[in-house]
mmCIF file of C-alpha atoms and ligand atoms in Angstrom:
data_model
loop_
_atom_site.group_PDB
_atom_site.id
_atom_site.type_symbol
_atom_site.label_atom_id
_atom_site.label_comp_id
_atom_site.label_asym_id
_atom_site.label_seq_id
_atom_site.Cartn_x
_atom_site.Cartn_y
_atom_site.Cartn_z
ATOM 1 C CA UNK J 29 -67.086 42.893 173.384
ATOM 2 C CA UNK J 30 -68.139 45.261 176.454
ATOM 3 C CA UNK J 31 -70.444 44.215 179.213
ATOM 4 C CA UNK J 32 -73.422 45.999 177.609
ATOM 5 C CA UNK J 33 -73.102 44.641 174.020
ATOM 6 C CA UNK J 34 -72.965 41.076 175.376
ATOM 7 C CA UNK J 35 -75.705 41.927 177.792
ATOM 8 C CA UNK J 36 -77.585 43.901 174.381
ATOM 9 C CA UNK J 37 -76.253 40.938 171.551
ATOM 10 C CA UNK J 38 -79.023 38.083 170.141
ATOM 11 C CA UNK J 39 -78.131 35.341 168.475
ATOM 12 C CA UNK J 40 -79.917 33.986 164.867
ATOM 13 C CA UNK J 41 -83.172 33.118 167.246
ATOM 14 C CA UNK J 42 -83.602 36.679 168.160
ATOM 15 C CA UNK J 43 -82.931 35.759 171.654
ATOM 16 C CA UNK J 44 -79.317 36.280 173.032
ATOM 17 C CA UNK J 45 -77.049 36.357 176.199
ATOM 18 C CA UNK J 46 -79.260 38.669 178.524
ATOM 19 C CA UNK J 47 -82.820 37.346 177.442
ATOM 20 C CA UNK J 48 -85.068 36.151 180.500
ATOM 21 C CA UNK J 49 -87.486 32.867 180.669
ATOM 22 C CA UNK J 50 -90.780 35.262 180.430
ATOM 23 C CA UNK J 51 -89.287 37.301 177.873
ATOM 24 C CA UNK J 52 -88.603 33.697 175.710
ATOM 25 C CA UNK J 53 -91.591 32.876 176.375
ATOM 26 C CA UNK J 54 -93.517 35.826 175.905
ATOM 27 C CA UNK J 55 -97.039 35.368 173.796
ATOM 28 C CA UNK J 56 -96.999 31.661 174.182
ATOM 29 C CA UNK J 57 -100.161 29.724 175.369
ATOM 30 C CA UNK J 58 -98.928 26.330 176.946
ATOM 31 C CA UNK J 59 -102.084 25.767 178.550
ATOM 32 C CA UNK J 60 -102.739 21.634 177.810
ATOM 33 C CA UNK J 61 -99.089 21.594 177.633
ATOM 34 C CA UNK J 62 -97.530 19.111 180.441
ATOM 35 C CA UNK J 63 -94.026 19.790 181.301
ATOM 36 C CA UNK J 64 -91.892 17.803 184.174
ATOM 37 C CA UNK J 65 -88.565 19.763 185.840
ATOM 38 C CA UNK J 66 -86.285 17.993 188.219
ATOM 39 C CA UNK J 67 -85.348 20.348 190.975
ATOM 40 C CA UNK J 68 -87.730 23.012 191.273
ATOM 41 C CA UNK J 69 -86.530 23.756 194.513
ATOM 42 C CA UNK J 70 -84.114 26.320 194.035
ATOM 43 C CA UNK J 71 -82.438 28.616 191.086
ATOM 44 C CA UNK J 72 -82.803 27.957 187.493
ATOM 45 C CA UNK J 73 -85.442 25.283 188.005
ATOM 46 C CA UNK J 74 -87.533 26.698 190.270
ATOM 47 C CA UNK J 75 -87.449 29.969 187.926
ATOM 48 C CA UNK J 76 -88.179 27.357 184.911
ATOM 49 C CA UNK J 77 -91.049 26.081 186.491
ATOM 50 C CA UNK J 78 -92.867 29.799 187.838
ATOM 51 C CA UNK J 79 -92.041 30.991 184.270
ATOM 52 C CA UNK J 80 -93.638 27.604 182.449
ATOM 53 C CA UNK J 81 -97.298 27.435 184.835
ATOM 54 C CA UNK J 82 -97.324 31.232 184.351
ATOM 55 C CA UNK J 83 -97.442 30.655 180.365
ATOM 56 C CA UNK J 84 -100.279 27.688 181.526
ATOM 57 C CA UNK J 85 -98.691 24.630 181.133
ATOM 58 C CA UNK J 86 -98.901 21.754 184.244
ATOM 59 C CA UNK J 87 -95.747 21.689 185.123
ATOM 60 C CA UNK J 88 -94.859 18.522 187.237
ATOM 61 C CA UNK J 89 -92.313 19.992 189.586
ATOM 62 C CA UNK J 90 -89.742 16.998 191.402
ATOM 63 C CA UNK J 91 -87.547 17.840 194.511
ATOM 64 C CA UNK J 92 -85.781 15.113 196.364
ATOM 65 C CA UNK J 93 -88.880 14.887 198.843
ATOM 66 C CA UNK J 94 -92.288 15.648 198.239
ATOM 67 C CA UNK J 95 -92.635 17.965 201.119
ATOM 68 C CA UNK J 96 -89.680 20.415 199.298
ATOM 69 C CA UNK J 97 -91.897 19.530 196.317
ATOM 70 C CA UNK J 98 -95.293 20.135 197.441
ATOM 71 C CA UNK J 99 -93.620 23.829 198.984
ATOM 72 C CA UNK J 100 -91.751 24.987 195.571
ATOM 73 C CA UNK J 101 -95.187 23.900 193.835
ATOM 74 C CA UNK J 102 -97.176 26.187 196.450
ATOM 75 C CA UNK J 103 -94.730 29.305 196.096
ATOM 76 C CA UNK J 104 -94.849 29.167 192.359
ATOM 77 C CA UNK J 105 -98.715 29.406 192.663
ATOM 78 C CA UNK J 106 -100.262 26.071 193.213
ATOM 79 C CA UNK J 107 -100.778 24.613 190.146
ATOM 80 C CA UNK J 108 -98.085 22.238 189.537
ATOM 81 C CA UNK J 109 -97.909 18.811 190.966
ATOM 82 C CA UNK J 110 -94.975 17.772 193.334
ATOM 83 C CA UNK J 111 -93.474 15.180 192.490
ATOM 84 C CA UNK J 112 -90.226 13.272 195.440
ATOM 85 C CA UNK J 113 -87.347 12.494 193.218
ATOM 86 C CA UNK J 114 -84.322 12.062 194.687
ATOM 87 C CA UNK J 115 -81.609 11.458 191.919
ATOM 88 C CA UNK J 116 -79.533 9.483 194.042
ATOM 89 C CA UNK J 117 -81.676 6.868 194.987
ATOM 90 C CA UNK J 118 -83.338 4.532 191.857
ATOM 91 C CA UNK J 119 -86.192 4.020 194.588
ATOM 92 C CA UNK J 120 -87.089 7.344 194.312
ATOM 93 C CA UNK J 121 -86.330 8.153 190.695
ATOM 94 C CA UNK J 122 -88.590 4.648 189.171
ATOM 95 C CA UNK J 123 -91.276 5.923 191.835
ATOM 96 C CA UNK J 124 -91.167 9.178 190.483
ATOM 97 C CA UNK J 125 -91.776 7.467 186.934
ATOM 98 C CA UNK J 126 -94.667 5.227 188.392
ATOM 99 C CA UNK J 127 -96.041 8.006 189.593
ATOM 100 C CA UNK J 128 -95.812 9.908 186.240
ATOM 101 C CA UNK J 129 -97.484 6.716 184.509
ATOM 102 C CA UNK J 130 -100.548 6.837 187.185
ATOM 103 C CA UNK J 131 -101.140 9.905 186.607
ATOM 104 C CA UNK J 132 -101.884 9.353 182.628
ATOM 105 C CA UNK J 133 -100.083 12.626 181.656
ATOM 106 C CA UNK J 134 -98.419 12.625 178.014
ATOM 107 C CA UNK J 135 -95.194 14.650 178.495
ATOM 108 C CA UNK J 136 -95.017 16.881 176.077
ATOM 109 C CA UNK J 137 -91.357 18.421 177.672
ATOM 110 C CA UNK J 138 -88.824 16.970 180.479
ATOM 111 C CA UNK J 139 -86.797 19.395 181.997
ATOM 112 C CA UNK J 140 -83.661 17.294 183.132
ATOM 113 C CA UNK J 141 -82.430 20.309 185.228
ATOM 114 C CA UNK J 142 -81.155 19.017 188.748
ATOM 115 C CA UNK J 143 -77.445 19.108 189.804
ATOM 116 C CA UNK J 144 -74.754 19.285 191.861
ATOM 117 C CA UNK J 145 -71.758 20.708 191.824
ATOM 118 C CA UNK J 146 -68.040 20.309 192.834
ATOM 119 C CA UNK J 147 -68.336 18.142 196.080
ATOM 120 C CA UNK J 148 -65.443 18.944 197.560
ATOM 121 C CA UNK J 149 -64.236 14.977 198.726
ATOM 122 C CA UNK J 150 -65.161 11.880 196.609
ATOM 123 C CA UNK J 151 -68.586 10.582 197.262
ATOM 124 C CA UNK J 152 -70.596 7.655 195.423
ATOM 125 C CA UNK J 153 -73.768 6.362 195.360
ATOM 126 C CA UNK J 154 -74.381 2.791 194.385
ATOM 127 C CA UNK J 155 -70.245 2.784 194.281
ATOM 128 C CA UNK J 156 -70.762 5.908 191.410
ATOM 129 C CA UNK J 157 -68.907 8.458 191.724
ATOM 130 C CA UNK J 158 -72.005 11.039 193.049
ATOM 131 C CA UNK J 159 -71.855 13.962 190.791
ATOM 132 C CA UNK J 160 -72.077 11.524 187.940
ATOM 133 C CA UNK J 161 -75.369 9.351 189.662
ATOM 134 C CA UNK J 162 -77.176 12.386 190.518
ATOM 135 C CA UNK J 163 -76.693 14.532 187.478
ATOM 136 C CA UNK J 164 -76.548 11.506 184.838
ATOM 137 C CA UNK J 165 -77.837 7.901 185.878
ATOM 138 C CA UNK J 166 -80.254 9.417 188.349
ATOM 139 C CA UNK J 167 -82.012 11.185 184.799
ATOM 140 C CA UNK J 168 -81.113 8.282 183.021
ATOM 141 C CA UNK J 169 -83.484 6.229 184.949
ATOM 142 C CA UNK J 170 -85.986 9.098 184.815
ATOM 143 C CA UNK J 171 -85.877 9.610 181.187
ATOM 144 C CA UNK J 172 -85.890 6.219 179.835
ATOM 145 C CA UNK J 173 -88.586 5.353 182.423
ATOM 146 C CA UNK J 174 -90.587 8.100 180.964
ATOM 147 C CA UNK J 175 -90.029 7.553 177.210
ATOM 148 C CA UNK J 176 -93.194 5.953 176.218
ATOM 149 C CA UNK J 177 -95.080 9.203 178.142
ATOM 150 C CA UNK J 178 -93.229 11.684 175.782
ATOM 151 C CA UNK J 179 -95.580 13.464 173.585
ATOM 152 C CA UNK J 180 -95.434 12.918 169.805
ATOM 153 C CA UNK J 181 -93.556 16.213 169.321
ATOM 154 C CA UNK J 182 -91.932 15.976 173.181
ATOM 155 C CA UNK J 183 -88.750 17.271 174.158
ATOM 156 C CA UNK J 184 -86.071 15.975 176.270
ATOM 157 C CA UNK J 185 -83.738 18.869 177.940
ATOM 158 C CA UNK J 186 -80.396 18.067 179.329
ATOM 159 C CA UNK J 187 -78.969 20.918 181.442
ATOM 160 C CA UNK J 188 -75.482 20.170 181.066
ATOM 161 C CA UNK J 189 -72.948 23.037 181.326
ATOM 162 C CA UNK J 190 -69.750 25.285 179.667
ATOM 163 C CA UNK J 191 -68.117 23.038 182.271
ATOM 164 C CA UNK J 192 -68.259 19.940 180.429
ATOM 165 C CA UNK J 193 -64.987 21.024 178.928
ATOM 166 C CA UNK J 194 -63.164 20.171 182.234
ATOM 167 C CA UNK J 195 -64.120 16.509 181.642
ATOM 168 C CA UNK J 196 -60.968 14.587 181.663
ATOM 169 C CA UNK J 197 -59.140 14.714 177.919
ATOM 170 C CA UNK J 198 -60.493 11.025 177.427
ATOM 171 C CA UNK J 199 -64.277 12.274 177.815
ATOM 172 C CA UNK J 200 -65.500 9.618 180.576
ATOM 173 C CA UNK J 201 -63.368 7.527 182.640
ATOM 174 C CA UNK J 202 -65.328 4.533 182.039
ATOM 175 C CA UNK J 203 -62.833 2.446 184.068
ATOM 176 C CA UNK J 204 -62.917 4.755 187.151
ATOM 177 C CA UNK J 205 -67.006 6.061 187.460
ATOM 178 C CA UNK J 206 -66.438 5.172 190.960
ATOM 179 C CA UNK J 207 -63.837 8.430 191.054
ATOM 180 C CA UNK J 208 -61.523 6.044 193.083
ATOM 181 C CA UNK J 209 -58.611 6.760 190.970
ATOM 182 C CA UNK J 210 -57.974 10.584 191.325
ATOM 183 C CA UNK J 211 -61.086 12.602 192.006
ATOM 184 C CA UNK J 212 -61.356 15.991 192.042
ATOM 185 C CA UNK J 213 -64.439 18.089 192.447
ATOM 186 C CA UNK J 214 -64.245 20.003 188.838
ATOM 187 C CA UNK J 215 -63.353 17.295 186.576
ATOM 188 C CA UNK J 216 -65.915 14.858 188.227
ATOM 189 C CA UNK J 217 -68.582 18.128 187.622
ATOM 190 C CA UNK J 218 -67.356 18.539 184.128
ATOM 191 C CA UNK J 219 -67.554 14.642 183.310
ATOM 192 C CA UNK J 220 -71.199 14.489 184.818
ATOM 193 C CA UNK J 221 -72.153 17.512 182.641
ATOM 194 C CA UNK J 222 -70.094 16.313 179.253
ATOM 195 C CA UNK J 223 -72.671 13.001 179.933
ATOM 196 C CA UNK J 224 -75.733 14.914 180.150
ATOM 197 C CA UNK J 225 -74.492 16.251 176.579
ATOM 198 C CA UNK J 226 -73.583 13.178 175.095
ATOM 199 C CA UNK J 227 -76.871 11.588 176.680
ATOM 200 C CA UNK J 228 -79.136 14.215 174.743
ATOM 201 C CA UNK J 229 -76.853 13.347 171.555
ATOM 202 C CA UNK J 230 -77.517 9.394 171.565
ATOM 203 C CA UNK J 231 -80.997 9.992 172.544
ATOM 204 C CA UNK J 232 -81.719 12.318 169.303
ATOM 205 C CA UNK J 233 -79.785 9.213 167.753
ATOM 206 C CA UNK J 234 -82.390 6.812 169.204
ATOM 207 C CA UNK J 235 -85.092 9.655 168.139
ATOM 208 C CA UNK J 236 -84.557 10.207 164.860
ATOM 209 C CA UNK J 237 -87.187 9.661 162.357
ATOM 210 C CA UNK J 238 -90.085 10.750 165.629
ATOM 211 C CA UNK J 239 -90.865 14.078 166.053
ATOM 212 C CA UNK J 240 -89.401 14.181 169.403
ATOM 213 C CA UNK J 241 -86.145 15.775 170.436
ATOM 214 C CA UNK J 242 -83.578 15.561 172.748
ATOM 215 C CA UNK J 243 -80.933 18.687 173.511
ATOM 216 C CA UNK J 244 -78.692 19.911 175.635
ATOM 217 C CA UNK J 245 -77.869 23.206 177.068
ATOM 218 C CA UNK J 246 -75.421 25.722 178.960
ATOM 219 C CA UNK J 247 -77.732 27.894 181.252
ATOM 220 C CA UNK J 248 -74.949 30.614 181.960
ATOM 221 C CA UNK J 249 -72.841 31.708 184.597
ATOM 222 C CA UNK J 250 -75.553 32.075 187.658
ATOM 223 C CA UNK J 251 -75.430 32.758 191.090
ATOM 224 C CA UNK J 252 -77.538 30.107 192.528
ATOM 225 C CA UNK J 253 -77.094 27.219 195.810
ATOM 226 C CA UNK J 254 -75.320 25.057 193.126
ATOM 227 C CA UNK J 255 -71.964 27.102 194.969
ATOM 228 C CA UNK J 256 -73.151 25.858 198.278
ATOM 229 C CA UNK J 257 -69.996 23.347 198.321
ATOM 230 C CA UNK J 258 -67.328 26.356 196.896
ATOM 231 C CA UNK J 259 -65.319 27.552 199.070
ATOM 232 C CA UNK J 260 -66.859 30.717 200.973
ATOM 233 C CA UNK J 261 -63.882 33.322 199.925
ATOM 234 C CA UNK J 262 -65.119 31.893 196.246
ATOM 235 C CA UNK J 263 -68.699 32.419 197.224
ATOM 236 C CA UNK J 264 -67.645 35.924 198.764
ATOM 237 C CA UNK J 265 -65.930 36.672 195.172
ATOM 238 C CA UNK J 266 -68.606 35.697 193.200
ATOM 239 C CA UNK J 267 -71.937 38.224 195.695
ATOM 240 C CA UNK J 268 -69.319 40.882 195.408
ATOM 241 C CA UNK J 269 -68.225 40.886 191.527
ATOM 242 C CA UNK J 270 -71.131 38.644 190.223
ATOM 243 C CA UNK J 271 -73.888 41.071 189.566
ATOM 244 C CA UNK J 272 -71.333 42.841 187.058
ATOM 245 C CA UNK J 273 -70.816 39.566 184.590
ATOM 246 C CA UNK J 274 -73.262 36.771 186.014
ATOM 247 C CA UNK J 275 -76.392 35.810 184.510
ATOM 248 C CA UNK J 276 -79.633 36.358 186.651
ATOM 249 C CA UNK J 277 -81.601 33.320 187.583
ATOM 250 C CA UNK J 278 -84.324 34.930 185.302
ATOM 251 C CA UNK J 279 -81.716 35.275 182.283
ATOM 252 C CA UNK J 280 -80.170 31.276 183.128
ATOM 253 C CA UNK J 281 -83.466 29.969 182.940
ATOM 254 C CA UNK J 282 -84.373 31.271 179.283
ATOM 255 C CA UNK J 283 -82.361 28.771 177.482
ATOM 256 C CA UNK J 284 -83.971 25.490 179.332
ATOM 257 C CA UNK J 285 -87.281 27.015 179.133
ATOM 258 C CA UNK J 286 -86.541 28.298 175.071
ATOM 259 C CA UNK J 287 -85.606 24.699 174.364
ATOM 260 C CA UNK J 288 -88.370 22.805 175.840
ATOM 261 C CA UNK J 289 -91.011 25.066 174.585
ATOM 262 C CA UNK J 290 -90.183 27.691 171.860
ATOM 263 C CA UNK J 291 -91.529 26.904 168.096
ATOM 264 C CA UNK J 292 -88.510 27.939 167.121
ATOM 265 C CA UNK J 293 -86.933 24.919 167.900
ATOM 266 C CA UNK J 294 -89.647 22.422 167.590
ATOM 267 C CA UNK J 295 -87.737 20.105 165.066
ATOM 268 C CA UNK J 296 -84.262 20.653 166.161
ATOM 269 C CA UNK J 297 -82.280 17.745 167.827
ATOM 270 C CA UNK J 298 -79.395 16.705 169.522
ATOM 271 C CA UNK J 299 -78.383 20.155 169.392
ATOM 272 C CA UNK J 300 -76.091 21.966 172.234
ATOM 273 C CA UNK J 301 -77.459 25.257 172.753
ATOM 274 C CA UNK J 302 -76.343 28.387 174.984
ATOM 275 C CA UNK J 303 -78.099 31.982 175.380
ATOM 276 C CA UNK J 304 -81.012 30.405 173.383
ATOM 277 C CA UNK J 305 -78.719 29.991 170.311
ATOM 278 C CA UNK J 306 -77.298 26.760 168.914
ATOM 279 C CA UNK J 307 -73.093 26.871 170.221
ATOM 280 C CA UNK J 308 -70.400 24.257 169.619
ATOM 281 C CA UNK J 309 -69.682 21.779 172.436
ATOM 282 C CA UNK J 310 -65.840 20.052 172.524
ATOM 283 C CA UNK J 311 -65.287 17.700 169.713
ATOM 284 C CA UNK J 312 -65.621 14.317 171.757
ATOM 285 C CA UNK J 313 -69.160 15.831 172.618
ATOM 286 C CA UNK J 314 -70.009 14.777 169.211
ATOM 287 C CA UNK J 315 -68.310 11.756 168.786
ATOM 288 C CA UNK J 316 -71.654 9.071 168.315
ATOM 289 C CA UNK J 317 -69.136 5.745 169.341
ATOM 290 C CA UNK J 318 -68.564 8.195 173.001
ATOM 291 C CA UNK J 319 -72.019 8.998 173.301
ATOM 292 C CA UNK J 320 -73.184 5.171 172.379
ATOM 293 C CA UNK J 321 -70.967 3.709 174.784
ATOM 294 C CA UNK J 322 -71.907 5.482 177.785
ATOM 295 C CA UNK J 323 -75.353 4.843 177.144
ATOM 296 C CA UNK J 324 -74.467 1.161 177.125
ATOM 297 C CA UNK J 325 -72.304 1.955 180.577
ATOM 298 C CA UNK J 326 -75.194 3.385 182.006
ATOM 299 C CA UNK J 327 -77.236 0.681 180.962
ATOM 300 C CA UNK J 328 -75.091 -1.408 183.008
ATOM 301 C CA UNK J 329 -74.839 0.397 186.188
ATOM 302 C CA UNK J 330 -79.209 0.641 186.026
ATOM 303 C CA UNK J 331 -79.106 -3.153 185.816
ATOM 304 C CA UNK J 332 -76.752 -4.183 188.686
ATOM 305 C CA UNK J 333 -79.082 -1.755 190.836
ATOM 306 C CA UNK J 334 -81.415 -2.961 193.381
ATOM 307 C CA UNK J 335 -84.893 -3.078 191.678
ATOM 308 C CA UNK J 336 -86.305 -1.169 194.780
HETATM 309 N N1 LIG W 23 -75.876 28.068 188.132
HETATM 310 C C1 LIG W 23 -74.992 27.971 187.157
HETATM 311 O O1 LIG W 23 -74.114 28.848 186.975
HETATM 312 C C2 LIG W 23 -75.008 26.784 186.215
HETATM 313 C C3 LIG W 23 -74.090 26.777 185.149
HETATM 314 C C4 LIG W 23 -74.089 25.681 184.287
HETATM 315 C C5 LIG W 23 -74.982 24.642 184.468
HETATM 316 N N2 LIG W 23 -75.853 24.683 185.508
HETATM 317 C C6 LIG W 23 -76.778 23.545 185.693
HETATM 318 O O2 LIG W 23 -78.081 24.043 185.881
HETATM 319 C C7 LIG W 23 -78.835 23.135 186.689
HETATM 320 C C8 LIG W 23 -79.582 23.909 187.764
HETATM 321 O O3 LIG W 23 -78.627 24.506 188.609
HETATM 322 P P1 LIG W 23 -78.953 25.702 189.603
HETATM 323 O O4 LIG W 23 -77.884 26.702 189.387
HETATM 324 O O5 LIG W 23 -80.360 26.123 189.496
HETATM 325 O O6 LIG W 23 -78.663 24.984 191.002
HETATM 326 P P2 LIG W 23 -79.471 24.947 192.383
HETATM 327 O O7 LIG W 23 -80.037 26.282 192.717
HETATM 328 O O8 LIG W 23 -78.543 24.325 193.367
HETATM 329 O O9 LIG W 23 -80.671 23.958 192.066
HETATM 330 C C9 LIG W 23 -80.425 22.599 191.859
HETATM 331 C C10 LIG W 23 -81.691 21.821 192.060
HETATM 332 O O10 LIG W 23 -81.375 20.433 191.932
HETATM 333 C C11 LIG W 23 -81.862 19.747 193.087
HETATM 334 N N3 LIG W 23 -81.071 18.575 193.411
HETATM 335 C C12 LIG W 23 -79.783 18.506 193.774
HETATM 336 N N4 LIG W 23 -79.437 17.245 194.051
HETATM 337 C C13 LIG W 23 -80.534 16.487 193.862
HETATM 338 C C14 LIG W 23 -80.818 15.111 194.021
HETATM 339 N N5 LIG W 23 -79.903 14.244 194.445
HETATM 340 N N6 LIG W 23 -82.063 14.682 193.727
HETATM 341 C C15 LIG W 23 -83.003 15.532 193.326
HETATM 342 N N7 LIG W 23 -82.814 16.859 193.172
HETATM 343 C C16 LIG W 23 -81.582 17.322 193.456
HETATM 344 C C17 LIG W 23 -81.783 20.787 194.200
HETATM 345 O O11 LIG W 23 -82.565 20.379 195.314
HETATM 346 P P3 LIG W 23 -82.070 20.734 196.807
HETATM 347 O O12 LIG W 23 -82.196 22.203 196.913
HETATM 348 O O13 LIG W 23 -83.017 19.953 197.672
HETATM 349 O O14 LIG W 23 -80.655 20.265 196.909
HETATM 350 C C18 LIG W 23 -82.306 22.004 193.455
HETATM 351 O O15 LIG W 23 -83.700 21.957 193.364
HETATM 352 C C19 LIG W 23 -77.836 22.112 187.226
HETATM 353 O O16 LIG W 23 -77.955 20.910 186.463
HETATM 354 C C20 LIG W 23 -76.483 22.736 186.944
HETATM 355 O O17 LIG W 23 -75.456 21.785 186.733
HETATM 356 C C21 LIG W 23 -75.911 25.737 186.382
#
């Protein structure tokens, strides 16, 4: 397939590898709709979040401080609310969810799009491994904080990644999440993002029989300051070559925003999607005793953290 027709192709949903978040979104009214997204900051979630107020929903925008949220909330036009979440730190993430609660919103979508990305030496949080606390237990806490503020019909959305397929073979290395063993900064990524996949799968589990959803998705290949900790000949590669096969931050931020808020997809759930279509993660993706057990693991780790 050439550049162009994967640029030009759509998938069954009529939306396809080079469609943008406005043009997903384009005719929908979410005004009433209230829609949370971790890191608005910077990249696909700060595009998410300009896209989703512009539409009219309140989007509640987090950032690891609420200074860096109160300023992404400001540049995207000053309706959303800023929210401090900092994924790291369960302090932060159950005051975000307190915070949530006080403020009496129903959720009707939560955009679980914050990351990191290939820390180049092991680092842990809480002795986790860090790519793993900040990208899954740190939305753990979130989500399952939040559950009983989802909407009838709300969403969850995982932003997990094509690079869940560099988890190790065995999926999760529940005897290592501290990375102690062997880390290395792609296969610690891909095992953080094949949990944020296998999280949305055992929460649709949990789901079933609601209206509400849980999925995951790949945004693309994007060009964002999730490379800030790539080498800088990598990062050199990538400004030189990228604009000829990346995604923009417009195009990765159509499938988050087509998931949490397209009718289209109202009553599908624990789905992987990619360029707004439904795609095939790797088989232990969809293995239910995987995606059981690491919600019980995570489980765990929440209850041997301090409670402030
Ligand atoms: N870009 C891609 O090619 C690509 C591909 C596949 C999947 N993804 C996924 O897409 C999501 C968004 O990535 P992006 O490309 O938009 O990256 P980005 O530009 O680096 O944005 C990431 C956001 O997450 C926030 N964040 C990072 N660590 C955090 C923490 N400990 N607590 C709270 N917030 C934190 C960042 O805040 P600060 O700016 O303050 O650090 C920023 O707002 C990530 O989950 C990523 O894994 C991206």
């Amino acid at each position: 397939m050439s550049l162009y027709q994967l640029f030009k192709s759509k998938g069954p949903s009529g939306f396809g590898y080079g469609s943008t978040a406005e043009e997903v979104t384009r005719g929908l009214s979410l005004q009433g709709k209230n829609i949370l997204v971790t890191g608005c900051t910077s990249g696909l979630g700060q595009e998410a979040m300009r896209v989703l107020a512009q539409r009219g929903a309140k989007v509640l925008g987090t950032a690891r401080t609420l200074e860096k949220a109160r300023a992404a909330c400001e540049a995207a036009g000053g309706g959303a609310v800023p929210l401090a979440c900092e994924l790291s730190d369960p302090g932060s993430v159950r005051a975000c969810v307190e915070a949530v609660k006080r403020g009496g919103d129903r959720l009707d979508a939560l955009v679980c799009n914050a990351g990191i990305m290939a820390l180049p030496r092991l680092e842990q949080a809480h002795g986790i491994e860090l790519q793993f606390f900040t990208n899954h237990v740190g939305h753990f806490i979130l989500v399952t904080g939040l559950l009983d503020r989802l909407a009838e019909d709300g969403r969850v959305v995982m932003l997990s990644s094509g690079a869940h397929n560099m988890a190790p073979k065995e999926g999760i290395r529940f005897d290592d999440l501290a990375g102690a063993k062997g880390y290395t900064p792609w296969g610690h990524y891909g095992q953080s993002k094949l949990a944020n996949l296998l999280f949305a799968k055992e929460l649709a589990r949990r789901l079933a029989g609601t209206r509400r959803t849980a999925n995951a998705v790949h945004p693309g290949v994007i060009r964002t300051n999730l490379g800030r900790h790539m080498p800088s000949f990598a990062n050199l590669v990538f400004g030189l070559v990228g604009p000829l096969f990346l995604k923009t931050v417009a195009q990765g931020a159509a499938t988050e925003v087509y998931v949490a808020v397209h009718p289209a997809v109202a009553t599908t759930s624990g789905a992987y999607f990619a360029d707004c279509n439904v795609a095939k993660p790797r088989a232990d993706a969809d293995d239910p005793a995987l995606a059981r057990r690491l919600w019980e693991a995570s489980e765990e780790i929440v209850s041997r953290l301090p409670a402030r």
